[in-house]
Amino acid sequence: MQLKKKMVWLILLVAFLPLLWVVLSIDDWSRDFVTNRAQTEATGADPTLRPLRSSHSPAVQAERIAAWVESQPHWSVGAESSSEGIISIDLVRRTRWLRFRDDIQVTLTPTTDGGSLLEATSQSRIGKGDLGQNPRNLRELLTALAD
């Protein structure tokens, strides 16, 4: 009987751990269950999700993005295009546990001082909510590229 009791507790603990992970990973309870998209916004409430100004030109910044993505195990580079000095880069990030794919679109616009402005959008391919993964994708990218 004692062994059965221990097994029941073990099963409950194993079942509870994923739920605990979800609860701890949610940043914004009002958005993370119903929104599967995040983007940088100049006037956004979250200062970590604002467009990134850089002293690097769009071409140099695109090279920096490619080099950083190559060093990351869950990121990959998709298509890249350029038009009138504006560079667009498509990135893909896979989540660790279930390997869901999130699409990140990066736009690098030249600034008057020879630098660039990085704006980005991250969107899950499936689901209604992202449990905060898309904002985390953008924060990870922006933090890595900050001058």
Tab-separated table of C-alpha atoms in Angstrom:
chain	number	residue	atom	x	y	z
A	1	MET	CA	0.000	0.000	0.000
A	2	GLN	CA	2.869	2.380	0.796
A	3	LEU	CA	4.366	1.814	-2.673
A	4	LYS	CA	1.037	2.659	-4.360
A	5	LYS	CA	0.826	5.874	-2.382
A	6	LYS	CA	4.324	6.879	-3.449
A	7	MET	CA	3.532	6.073	-7.086
A	8	VAL	CA	0.405	8.234	-6.980
A	9	TRP	CA	2.413	11.154	-5.593
A	10	LEU	CA	5.092	10.656	-8.229
A	11	ILE	CA	2.505	10.635	-11.027
A	12	LEU	CA	0.875	13.797	-9.646
A	13	LEU	CA	4.246	15.525	-9.435
A	14	VAL	CA	5.162	14.593	-13.018
A	15	ALA	CA	1.763	15.804	-14.240
A	16	PHE	CA	2.102	19.047	-12.285
A	17	LEU	CA	5.552	20.061	-13.599
A	18	PRO	CA	4.445	21.074	-17.139
A	19	LEU	CA	1.631	23.137	-15.650
A	20	LEU	CA	4.099	24.846	-13.330
A	21	TRP	CA	6.382	25.582	-16.305
A	22	VAL	CA	3.492	27.239	-18.192
A	23	VAL	CA	2.525	29.345	-15.185
A	24	LEU	CA	6.099	30.513	-14.624
A	25	SER	CA	6.757	31.315	-18.294
A	26	ILE	CA	3.780	33.636	-18.762
A	27	ASP	CA	4.767	37.305	-18.616
A	28	ASP	CA	1.443	38.968	-19.372
A	29	TRP	CA	-1.655	37.009	-18.412
A	30	SER	CA	-3.928	39.375	-20.375
A	31	ARG	CA	-2.178	38.711	-23.731
A	32	ASP	CA	-0.322	35.388	-23.656
A	33	PHE	CA	-3.365	33.087	-23.963
A	34	VAL	CA	-5.101	35.046	-26.732
A	35	THR	CA	-2.302	36.596	-28.821
A	36	ASN	CA	0.206	34.765	-30.972
A	37	ARG	CA	1.992	37.805	-32.403
A	38	ALA	CA	4.375	40.455	-31.062
A	39	GLN	CA	6.081	43.396	-32.707
A	40	THR	CA	8.402	46.235	-31.892
A	41	GLU	CA	6.593	49.520	-31.318
A	42	ALA	CA	8.153	52.957	-30.854
A	43	THR	CA	5.504	53.972	-28.340
A	44	GLY	CA	4.882	50.531	-26.870
A	45	ALA	CA	4.377	50.067	-23.154
A	46	ASP	CA	7.236	47.560	-22.943
A	47	PRO	CA	10.579	49.370	-23.399
A	48	THR	CA	12.324	46.080	-24.249
A	49	LEU	CA	10.152	45.767	-27.374
A	50	ARG	CA	10.986	49.083	-29.023
A	51	PRO	CA	12.697	49.361	-32.431
A	52	LEU	CA	16.478	49.171	-32.170
A	53	ARG	CA	18.560	52.074	-33.444
A	54	SER	CA	22.090	51.124	-34.404
A	55	SER	CA	25.175	52.931	-35.620
A	56	HIS	CA	25.691	50.055	-38.084
A	57	SER	CA	24.402	50.367	-41.648
A	58	PRO	CA	21.547	48.045	-42.661
A	59	ALA	CA	24.000	45.808	-44.594
A	60	VAL	CA	26.347	45.463	-41.611
A	61	GLN	CA	23.429	44.905	-39.253
A	62	ALA	CA	22.104	42.174	-41.588
A	63	GLU	CA	25.523	40.475	-41.430
A	64	ARG	CA	25.459	40.710	-37.625
A	65	ILE	CA	21.995	39.124	-37.549
A	66	ALA	CA	23.111	36.277	-39.812
A	67	ALA	CA	26.216	35.634	-37.686
A	68	TRP	CA	24.211	35.654	-34.459
A	69	VAL	CA	21.519	33.343	-35.853
A	70	GLU	CA	24.200	30.887	-37.009
A	71	SER	CA	25.447	30.652	-33.417
A	72	GLN	CA	21.984	29.935	-31.978
A	73	PRO	CA	20.684	26.351	-31.881
A	74	HIS	CA	16.973	27.186	-32.261
A	75	TRP	CA	17.216	29.936	-34.884
A	76	SER	CA	17.602	29.813	-38.669
A	77	VAL	CA	17.690	32.345	-41.505
A	78	GLY	CA	15.043	32.220	-44.216
A	79	ALA	CA	14.777	34.614	-47.128
A	80	GLU	CA	16.496	37.995	-47.378
A	81	SER	CA	15.559	40.805	-49.740
A	82	SER	CA	16.588	44.393	-50.336
A	83	SER	CA	14.760	47.299	-51.914
A	84	GLU	CA	15.869	50.935	-51.971
A	85	GLY	CA	18.295	50.412	-49.092
A	86	ILE	CA	15.739	48.680	-46.864
A	87	ILE	CA	16.670	45.100	-46.005
A	88	SER	CA	14.070	42.503	-45.006
A	89	ILE	CA	15.116	39.248	-43.360
A	90	ASP	CA	12.908	36.280	-42.490
A	91	LEU	CA	13.993	34.220	-39.490
A	92	VAL	CA	12.545	31.093	-37.925
A	93	ARG	CA	12.819	30.095	-34.282
A	94	ARG	CA	11.822	26.657	-32.997
A	95	THR	CA	10.597	26.287	-29.446
A	96	ARG	CA	12.572	23.890	-27.275
A	97	TRP	CA	9.916	21.492	-26.044
A	98	LEU	CA	7.447	20.919	-28.844
A	99	ARG	CA	9.524	22.379	-31.699
A	100	PHE	CA	6.817	24.836	-32.774
A	101	ARG	CA	8.005	27.313	-35.406
A	102	ASP	CA	7.716	31.062	-34.975
A	103	ASP	CA	8.303	33.373	-37.949
A	104	ILE	CA	10.267	36.556	-37.274
A	105	GLN	CA	10.332	39.282	-39.910
A	106	VAL	CA	13.093	41.863	-39.501
A	107	THR	CA	13.185	45.153	-41.398
A	108	LEU	CA	16.374	47.232	-41.428
A	109	THR	CA	15.830	50.813	-42.541
A	110	PRO	CA	18.719	53.247	-43.111
A	111	THR	CA	18.782	56.326	-40.873
A	112	THR	CA	20.044	59.791	-41.810
A	113	ASP	CA	23.191	59.374	-39.697
A	114	GLY	CA	24.329	56.272	-41.641
A	115	GLY	CA	23.010	53.812	-39.092
A	116	SER	CA	19.900	51.664	-39.169
A	117	LEU	CA	16.582	51.121	-37.467
A	118	LEU	CA	15.587	47.523	-36.771
A	119	GLU	CA	11.885	46.759	-36.568
A	120	ALA	CA	10.640	43.214	-36.098
A	121	THR	CA	7.532	41.069	-35.830
A	122	SER	CA	7.320	37.553	-34.396
A	123	GLN	CA	4.307	35.334	-35.012
A	124	SER	CA	3.488	31.736	-34.168
A	125	ARG	CA	2.458	29.553	-37.084
A	126	ILE	CA	-0.246	27.762	-35.108
A	127	GLY	CA	-2.400	28.432	-32.088
A	128	LYS	CA	-4.323	31.342	-30.620
A	129	GLY	CA	-1.901	32.162	-27.827
A	130	ASP	CA	1.867	31.958	-27.567
A	131	LEU	CA	2.366	31.846	-23.772
A	132	GLY	CA	4.679	34.843	-24.213
A	133	GLN	CA	7.086	33.169	-26.643
A	134	ASN	CA	6.881	35.803	-29.404
A	135	PRO	CA	7.835	38.715	-27.124
A	136	ARG	CA	10.670	36.546	-25.774
A	137	ASN	CA	11.843	35.915	-29.358
A	138	LEU	CA	12.030	39.643	-30.021
A	139	ARG	CA	13.747	40.400	-26.710
A	140	GLU	CA	16.346	37.710	-27.415
A	141	LEU	CA	17.083	39.138	-30.859
A	142	LEU	CA	17.145	42.779	-29.742
A	143	THR	CA	19.368	42.032	-26.742
A	144	ALA	CA	21.859	40.165	-28.905
A	145	LEU	CA	22.099	43.033	-31.407
A	146	ALA	CA	22.203	45.984	-29.019
A	147	ASP	CA	25.336	48.103	-29.642
